[in-house]
C-alpha cells in the first residue's frame, strides 16, 4: 500500500472540502502543492491517524530486512515483538481517530494468526462499517454507521472509500486461507464489480482466479480471464491447478509452461516455496513478472496445493520445469 500517495490524496480532498467550490484545474494545483509537503496539510484527526499508521507499517517493513541474520528461535521472538509493536502503534492511531478503519484492519492482521479468527473479525468490521448496528458518534468507523454508503456504490476514485475496499479484499483472502472458497469467490467478485473499471487496483481477480480453480469452475475462470486483456501469474497457476484436478494433464502441462514463462523464478517459487509475510494491509505492489510476485501467487495458492495430492510432485516430474527451478536457484544462490 502506498501510504504517502494516499495521504496526499486525503489531505488534498480534505482541503478542497474546507475551501468549498473548486475547479478541477484548481484542485490539480492544490494536489501539486500538497505533494511537495504533505505533512504541512495534515490537519484533521483522520489524516493524523492515517499518517501515524503509515509510519508504523513503514517501521515494520524496515525491521524485516535483517531477518536472514537470525536463527529460528531469534526469528520467532523478533517476529512476535514486531507484530506486538505494530498492534500497539495501531492502538495509538486509533486513539487519535477511532474511525481509522485501516488501523483496525492492520491490527486484526497483526493479532489474528488463525484464518477463522481473522475472518470473523473482518466480517465484524464489515458489518459495522456497513451500518449493521454500528453506533454513530466519535467511536464509529469512518464511513460506517446508520446510512452508510452501500458497498456497491463505493469507488476507488474516492480515496475515502478505499479502506472499505481494502477490508473486503482482505476478507476475500482470509476466506481462501480458511478454505472457504465460495466465500472468497463471492467477496472477490463483489470487489471486482466496483473496481474493475479502475483496473482492479487491489488484485481481486487474483483471489477470484484461485477460488474458481479450487471450485473446479472452468467456465468461471474462463469468464474471469476474458474480462482482462493481460494474463497474470495467479490465473496461470490457477488454470494449471484446475486442469490437473480435472485430470486433463496435457492441457495442464501447457498451462504450467504459461505459468513458468510469465514470472521470473516461477518454477522455483512453486517447487521450493519461501515464507511470505502477512500483507499489511494489502498485497505488496511488486513489479509484474517479478520473482516476488511469483512467491505471492504460490503463497496464496498454498491451501489449494496442499489439498491437491501429488500436484507439486507432478510439476517437479516435468524435467524442463525442474531444470528451470534449479537454474534459478543457482543463479540467485538459493537453496535447492
Short mmCIF file of C-alpha atoms in Angstrom, two decimals:
data_model
loop_
_atom_site.label_atom_id
_atom_site.label_comp_id
_atom_site.label_asym_id
_atom_site.label_seq_id
_atom_site.Cartn_x
_atom_site.Cartn_y
_atom_site.Cartn_z
CA UNK A 1 0.00 0.00 0.00
CA UNK A 2 1.32 3.45 -0.91
CA UNK A 3 0.59 5.30 2.30
CA UNK A 4 2.28 8.53 1.29
CA UNK A 5 0.43 8.80 -2.01
CA UNK A 6 -2.88 8.12 -0.34
CA UNK A 7 -2.12 10.62 2.43
CA UNK A 8 -1.53 13.26 -0.24
CA UNK A 9 -4.89 12.49 -1.85
CA UNK A 10 -6.65 12.55 1.53
CA UNK A 11 -5.13 15.88 2.54
CA UNK A 12 -5.94 17.46 -0.81
CA UNK A 13 -9.54 16.19 -0.68
CA UNK A 14 -9.95 17.44 2.89
CA UNK A 15 -8.58 20.89 1.96
CA UNK A 16 -10.90 21.07 -1.06
CA UNK A 17 -13.83 20.25 1.21
CA UNK A 18 -12.74 23.01 3.59
CA UNK A 19 -12.33 25.60 0.84
CA UNK A 20 -15.53 24.73 -0.96
CA UNK A 21 -16.23 25.04 -4.68
CA UNK A 22 -13.08 24.32 -6.70
CA UNK A 23 -12.49 23.60 -10.37
CA UNK A 24 -10.61 20.51 -11.48
CA UNK A 25 -7.68 22.66 -12.59
CA UNK A 26 -7.54 24.37 -9.19
CA UNK A 27 -7.65 21.01 -7.44
CA UNK A 28 -4.77 19.74 -9.56
CA UNK A 29 -2.74 22.78 -8.48
CA UNK A 30 -3.66 22.07 -4.87
CA UNK A 31 -2.60 18.46 -5.30
CA UNK A 32 0.83 19.55 -6.56
CA UNK A 33 1.24 21.82 -3.55
CA UNK A 34 0.26 19.08 -1.11
CA UNK A 35 2.61 16.64 -2.82
CA UNK A 36 5.57 18.92 -2.08
CA UNK A 37 4.96 18.83 1.67
CA UNK A 38 2.04 16.60 2.71
CA UNK A 39 2.82 16.84 6.44
CA UNK A 40 2.00 20.54 6.32
CA UNK A 41 -1.56 19.68 5.30
CA UNK A 42 -2.23 17.04 7.93
CA UNK A 43 -4.87 18.85 9.97
CA UNK A 44 -7.75 16.51 10.79
CA UNK A 45 -7.52 13.62 13.21
CA UNK A 46 -8.40 11.24 10.37
CA UNK A 47 -5.26 12.19 8.44
CA UNK A 48 -3.11 12.31 11.59
CA UNK A 49 -4.11 8.73 12.43
CA UNK A 50 -3.56 7.58 8.85
CA UNK A 51 -0.11 9.18 8.76
CA UNK A 52 0.80 7.54 12.08
CA UNK A 53 -0.32 4.17 10.72
CA UNK A 54 1.76 4.64 7.58
CA UNK A 55 4.86 5.36 9.66
CA UNK A 56 4.21 2.27 11.82
CA UNK A 57 3.85 -0.02 8.81
CA UNK A 58 7.00 1.51 7.33
CA UNK A 59 8.93 0.72 10.52
CA UNK A 60 7.56 -2.82 10.43
CA UNK A 61 8.70 -3.34 6.86
CA UNK A 62 12.15 -1.87 7.56
CA UNK A 63 12.61 -4.22 10.52
CA UNK A 64 12.13 -7.29 8.32
CA UNK A 65 15.31 -6.68 6.33
CA UNK A 66 17.71 -8.27 8.82
CA UNK A 67 15.68 -11.43 9.43
CA UNK A 68 18.08 -13.56 7.37
CA UNK A 69 20.73 -12.99 10.04
CA UNK A 70 18.61 -14.59 12.79
CA UNK A 71 18.40 -18.23 13.78
CA UNK A 72 14.97 -19.87 14.11
CA UNK A 73 14.37 -19.06 17.78
CA UNK A 74 15.56 -15.49 17.38
CA UNK A 75 13.36 -15.06 14.33
CA UNK A 76 10.22 -16.29 16.10
CA UNK A 77 10.89 -13.97 19.05
CA UNK A 78 11.67 -11.00 16.80
CA UNK A 79 8.58 -11.56 14.67
CA UNK A 80 6.36 -11.69 17.76
CA UNK A 81 7.94 -8.47 19.06
CA UNK A 82 7.49 -6.80 15.69
CA UNK A 83 3.79 -7.65 15.46
CA UNK A 84 3.22 -6.61 19.08
CA UNK A 85 4.80 -3.23 18.35
CA UNK A 86 2.65 -2.85 15.26
CA UNK A 87 -0.54 -3.64 17.20
CA UNK A 88 0.42 -1.04 19.81
CA UNK A 89 1.05 1.50 17.04
CA UNK A 90 -2.41 0.76 15.65
CA UNK A 91 -3.88 1.40 19.09
CA UNK A 92 -2.13 4.77 19.17
CA UNK A 93 -3.51 5.66 15.75
CA UNK A 94 -6.98 4.66 16.90
CA UNK A 95 -6.58 6.85 19.99
CA UNK A 96 -6.15 9.76 17.58
CA UNK A 97 -9.09 8.71 15.39
CA UNK A 98 -11.26 5.76 16.49
CA UNK A 99 -12.73 5.70 12.99
CA UNK A 100 -9.46 4.81 11.23
CA UNK A 101 -10.60 1.64 9.50
CA UNK A 102 -7.16 0.92 8.04
CA UNK A 103 -5.68 0.88 11.56
CA UNK A 104 -8.35 -1.58 12.67
CA UNK A 105 -7.66 -3.76 9.65
CA UNK A 106 -3.89 -3.76 10.19
CA UNK A 107 -4.39 -4.50 13.89
CA UNK A 108 -6.55 -7.51 13.03
CA UNK A 109 -3.94 -8.77 10.58
CA UNK A 110 -1.21 -8.30 13.18
CA UNK A 111 -3.00 -10.08 16.02
CA UNK A 112 -5.15 -12.80 14.43
CA UNK A 113 -2.97 -15.73 13.42
CA UNK A 114 -5.73 -18.21 12.54
CA UNK A 115 -7.78 -17.68 9.33
CA UNK A 116 -11.12 -18.32 11.03
CA UNK A 117 -10.42 -15.82 13.81
CA UNK A 118 -9.22 -13.23 11.31
CA UNK A 119 -12.23 -13.77 9.06
CA UNK A 120 -14.64 -13.41 11.98
CA UNK A 121 -13.03 -10.11 12.97
CA UNK A 122 -13.01 -8.79 9.40
CA UNK A 123 -16.66 -9.72 8.90
CA UNK A 124 -17.48 -7.97 12.14
CA UNK A 125 -15.72 -4.86 10.89
CA UNK A 126 -17.59 -5.04 7.59
CA UNK A 127 -20.91 -5.30 9.40
CA UNK A 128 -20.01 -2.28 11.49
CA UNK A 129 -18.82 -0.22 8.55
CA UNK A 130 -21.90 -1.15 6.58
CA UNK A 131 -24.13 0.23 9.29
CA UNK A 132 -25.32 -3.08 10.73
CA UNK A 133 -25.94 -1.83 14.24
CA UNK A 134 -22.86 0.40 14.36
CA UNK A 135 -23.15 3.28 16.79
CA UNK A 136 -22.68 6.79 15.50
CA UNK A 137 -20.55 9.49 17.05
CA UNK A 138 -16.84 9.68 17.68
CA UNK A 139 -16.39 5.94 18.11
CA UNK A 140 -17.97 4.95 14.81
CA UNK A 141 -15.82 3.68 11.97
CA UNK A 142 -15.29 6.28 9.27
CA UNK A 143 -17.92 5.85 6.60
CA UNK A 144 -19.93 3.43 8.74
CA UNK A 145 -22.95 3.64 10.95
CA UNK A 146 -26.54 4.13 10.01
CA UNK A 147 -26.97 5.43 6.49
CA UNK A 148 -23.52 4.31 5.34
CA UNK A 149 -22.94 4.20 1.60
CA UNK A 150 -23.80 0.73 0.21
CA UNK A 151 -20.72 -1.24 -0.77
CA UNK A 152 -21.75 -1.39 -4.41
CA UNK A 153 -21.62 2.43 -4.55
CA UNK A 154 -18.00 2.67 -3.44
CA UNK A 155 -15.38 3.88 -5.90
CA UNK A 156 -11.59 3.67 -5.90
CA UNK A 157 -11.58 7.23 -7.26
CA UNK A 158 -12.89 8.37 -3.86
CA UNK A 159 -9.87 7.99 -1.59
CA UNK A 160 -12.11 7.78 1.48
CA UNK A 161 -13.85 4.68 0.06
CA UNK A 162 -10.60 2.76 -0.23
CA UNK A 163 -10.40 1.46 3.37
CA UNK A 164 -13.68 -0.42 2.94
CA UNK A 165 -12.46 -1.85 -0.34
CA UNK A 166 -9.20 -2.97 1.28
CA UNK A 167 -11.21 -4.58 4.04
CA UNK A 168 -13.26 -6.58 1.51
CA UNK A 169 -10.07 -7.67 -0.30
CA UNK A 170 -8.56 -8.85 2.99
CA UNK A 171 -11.77 -10.73 3.84
CA UNK A 172 -11.66 -12.45 0.44
CA UNK A 173 -8.09 -13.61 1.05
CA UNK A 174 -8.96 -14.73 4.59
CA UNK A 175 -11.76 -16.86 3.13
CA UNK A 176 -9.22 -18.52 0.87
CA UNK A 177 -6.75 -19.05 3.68
CA UNK A 178 -9.51 -20.81 5.60
CA UNK A 179 -10.53 -22.92 2.57
CA UNK A 180 -13.86 -21.06 2.28
CA UNK A 181 -13.57 -20.77 -1.47
CA UNK A 182 -17.16 -19.86 -2.30
CA UNK A 183 -16.87 -17.01 0.16
CA UNK A 184 -13.55 -16.00 -1.40
CA UNK A 185 -15.08 -16.04 -4.88
CA UNK A 186 -18.12 -14.02 -3.85
CA UNK A 187 -16.12 -11.44 -1.90
CA UNK A 188 -13.60 -11.03 -4.72
CA UNK A 189 -16.30 -10.72 -7.37
CA UNK A 190 -18.17 -8.12 -5.29
CA UNK A 191 -14.98 -6.08 -5.17
CA UNK A 192 -14.37 -6.54 -8.90
CA UNK A 193 -17.87 -5.23 -9.60
CA UNK A 194 -16.83 -1.80 -8.30
CA UNK A 195 -13.09 -1.76 -9.02
CA UNK A 196 -12.69 -3.46 -12.40
CA UNK A 197 -13.23 -0.17 -14.21
CA UNK A 198 -10.23 1.23 -12.34
CA UNK A 199 -8.02 -1.72 -13.30
CA UNK A 200 -8.66 -3.83 -10.20
CA UNK A 201 -6.11 -1.98 -8.02
CA UNK A 202 -6.44 -4.49 -5.15
CA UNK A 203 -5.99 -7.60 -7.29
CA UNK A 204 -9.39 -9.11 -6.54
CA UNK A 205 -9.13 -11.05 -9.80
CA UNK A 206 -6.16 -12.94 -8.37
CA UNK A 207 -8.16 -14.19 -5.41
CA UNK A 208 -11.11 -14.97 -7.67
CA UNK A 209 -8.92 -17.00 -10.05
CA UNK A 210 -7.70 -19.24 -7.24
CA UNK A 211 -11.25 -19.65 -5.97
CA UNK A 212 -12.50 -20.76 -9.38
CA UNK A 213 -9.63 -23.25 -9.59
CA UNK A 214 -10.42 -24.79 -6.21
CA UNK A 215 -14.12 -24.96 -7.06
CA UNK A 216 -13.20 -26.63 -10.37
CA UNK A 217 -15.23 -23.98 -12.17
CA UNK A 218 -13.53 -23.75 -15.56
CA UNK A 219 -16.34 -21.68 -17.03
CA UNK A 220 -15.99 -19.15 -14.24
CA UNK A 221 -12.22 -18.95 -14.68
CA UNK A 222 -12.59 -18.54 -18.45
CA UNK A 223 -15.08 -15.72 -17.95
CA UNK A 224 -12.77 -14.03 -15.46
CA UNK A 225 -9.79 -14.20 -17.82
CA UNK A 226 -11.89 -12.86 -20.69
CA UNK A 227 -12.57 -9.67 -18.72
CA UNK A 228 -8.89 -8.71 -18.65
CA UNK A 229 -6.62 -8.22 -21.64
CA UNK A 230 -3.47 -9.49 -19.95
CA UNK A 231 -2.82 -12.73 -18.09
CA UNK A 232 -1.19 -12.88 -14.69
CA UNK A 233 0.71 -15.33 -12.50
CA UNK A 234 -2.31 -16.15 -10.35
CA UNK A 235 -4.61 -17.01 -13.26
CA UNK A 236 -1.93 -19.15 -14.94
CA UNK A 237 -1.22 -21.04 -11.72
CA UNK A 238 -4.96 -21.36 -11.10
CA UNK A 239 -5.53 -22.82 -14.56
CA UNK A 240 -2.72 -25.31 -14.10
CA UNK A 241 -4.23 -26.43 -10.78
CA UNK A 242 -7.72 -26.62 -12.23
CA UNK A 243 -6.70 -28.71 -15.24
CA UNK A 244 -4.61 -31.02 -13.06
CA UNK A 245 -7.56 -31.52 -10.72
CA UNK A 246 -9.74 -32.33 -13.75
CA UNK A 247 -7.11 -34.89 -14.87
CA UNK A 248 -6.54 -33.09 -18.17
CA UNK A 249 -2.79 -33.46 -17.97
CA UNK A 250 -1.71 -32.40 -21.49
CA UNK A 251 -3.61 -29.13 -21.05
CA UNK A 252 -2.22 -28.81 -17.51
CA UNK A 253 1.33 -29.12 -18.88
CA UNK A 254 0.63 -26.30 -21.35
CA UNK A 255 -0.73 -24.18 -18.51
CA UNK A 256 2.37 -24.96 -16.46
CA UNK A 257 4.53 -23.62 -19.28
CA UNK A 258 2.43 -20.47 -19.33
CA UNK A 259 2.87 -20.05 -15.60
CA UNK A 260 6.63 -20.65 -15.81
CA UNK A 261 7.11 -18.19 -18.66
CA UNK A 262 5.15 -15.35 -17.08
CA UNK A 263 7.19 -14.74 -13.93
CA UNK A 264 10.89 -14.81 -13.13
CA UNK A 265 11.64 -17.74 -10.87
CA UNK A 266 8.08 -19.11 -11.06
CA UNK A 267 9.30 -22.73 -11.11
CA UNK A 268 11.46 -22.21 -8.04
CA UNK A 269 8.62 -20.43 -6.21
CA UNK A 270 6.35 -23.43 -6.69
CA UNK A 271 8.86 -26.21 -6.09
CA UNK A 272 10.71 -24.58 -3.19
CA UNK A 273 8.21 -22.15 -1.62
CA UNK A 274 9.54 -19.36 0.58
CA UNK A 275 7.72 -17.85 3.54
CA UNK A 276 5.72 -14.74 2.66
CA UNK A 277 4.96 -12.25 5.43
CA UNK A 278 1.42 -11.12 6.24
CA UNK A 279 0.11 -8.45 3.88
CA UNK A 280 -0.22 -5.13 5.73
CA UNK A 281 -2.85 -4.32 4.79
CA UNK A 282 -2.98 -5.42 1.16
CA UNK A 283 -0.90 -7.33 -1.37
CA UNK A 284 2.53 -5.72 -1.90
CA UNK A 285 2.89 -3.69 -5.06
CA UNK A 286 5.52 -5.84 -6.71
CA UNK A 287 6.56 -5.41 -10.32
CA UNK A 288 4.57 -7.60 -12.74
CA UNK A 289 6.55 -10.68 -13.69
CA UNK A 290 8.90 -10.43 -10.72
CA UNK A 291 10.03 -13.31 -8.53
CA UNK A 292 8.33 -11.61 -5.57
CA UNK A 293 5.03 -11.73 -7.43
CA UNK A 294 5.52 -15.46 -8.09
CA UNK A 295 6.11 -16.00 -4.37
CA UNK A 296 2.86 -14.19 -3.55
CA UNK A 297 0.85 -16.28 -6.01
CA UNK A 298 2.19 -19.56 -4.62
CA UNK A 299 1.67 -18.34 -1.06
CA UNK A 300 -1.99 -17.55 -1.75
CA UNK A 301 -2.49 -20.89 -3.51
CA UNK A 302 -0.90 -22.95 -0.71
CA UNK A 303 -4.24 -24.16 0.66
CA UNK A 304 -5.22 -25.49 -2.77
CA UNK A 305 -1.80 -27.01 -3.43
CA UNK A 306 -1.85 -28.81 -0.07
CA UNK A 307 -5.30 -30.17 -0.92
CA UNK A 308 -4.23 -31.39 -4.39
CA UNK A 309 -2.29 -34.63 -3.85
CA UNK A 310 0.84 -35.12 -5.95
CA UNK A 311 0.49 -31.78 -7.77
CA UNK A 312 3.92 -30.50 -6.80
CA UNK A 313 5.47 -33.91 -7.46
CA UNK A 314 3.85 -33.92 -10.91
CA UNK A 315 5.23 -30.44 -11.61
CA UNK A 316 8.70 -31.48 -10.50
CA UNK A 317 8.38 -34.53 -12.70
CA UNK A 318 8.37 -32.25 -15.75
CA UNK A 319 12.11 -32.23 -16.46
CA UNK A 320 12.14 -28.81 -18.08
CA UNK A 321 10.24 -27.28 -15.12
CA UNK A 322 12.59 -28.74 -12.54
CA UNK A 323 15.57 -27.58 -14.60
CA UNK A 324 14.21 -24.02 -14.66
CA UNK A 325 13.76 -24.06 -10.89
CA UNK A 326 17.26 -25.42 -10.29
CA UNK A 327 18.86 -22.93 -12.68
CA UNK A 328 17.10 -20.05 -10.96
CA UNK A 329 18.29 -21.28 -7.56
CA UNK A 330 21.89 -21.45 -8.77
CA UNK A 331 21.68 -18.02 -10.31
CA UNK A 332 20.34 -16.48 -7.08
CA UNK A 333 22.46 -18.59 -4.70
CA UNK A 334 19.30 -20.10 -3.19
CA UNK A 335 18.93 -23.49 -1.55
CA UNK A 336 17.90 -26.38 -3.80
#
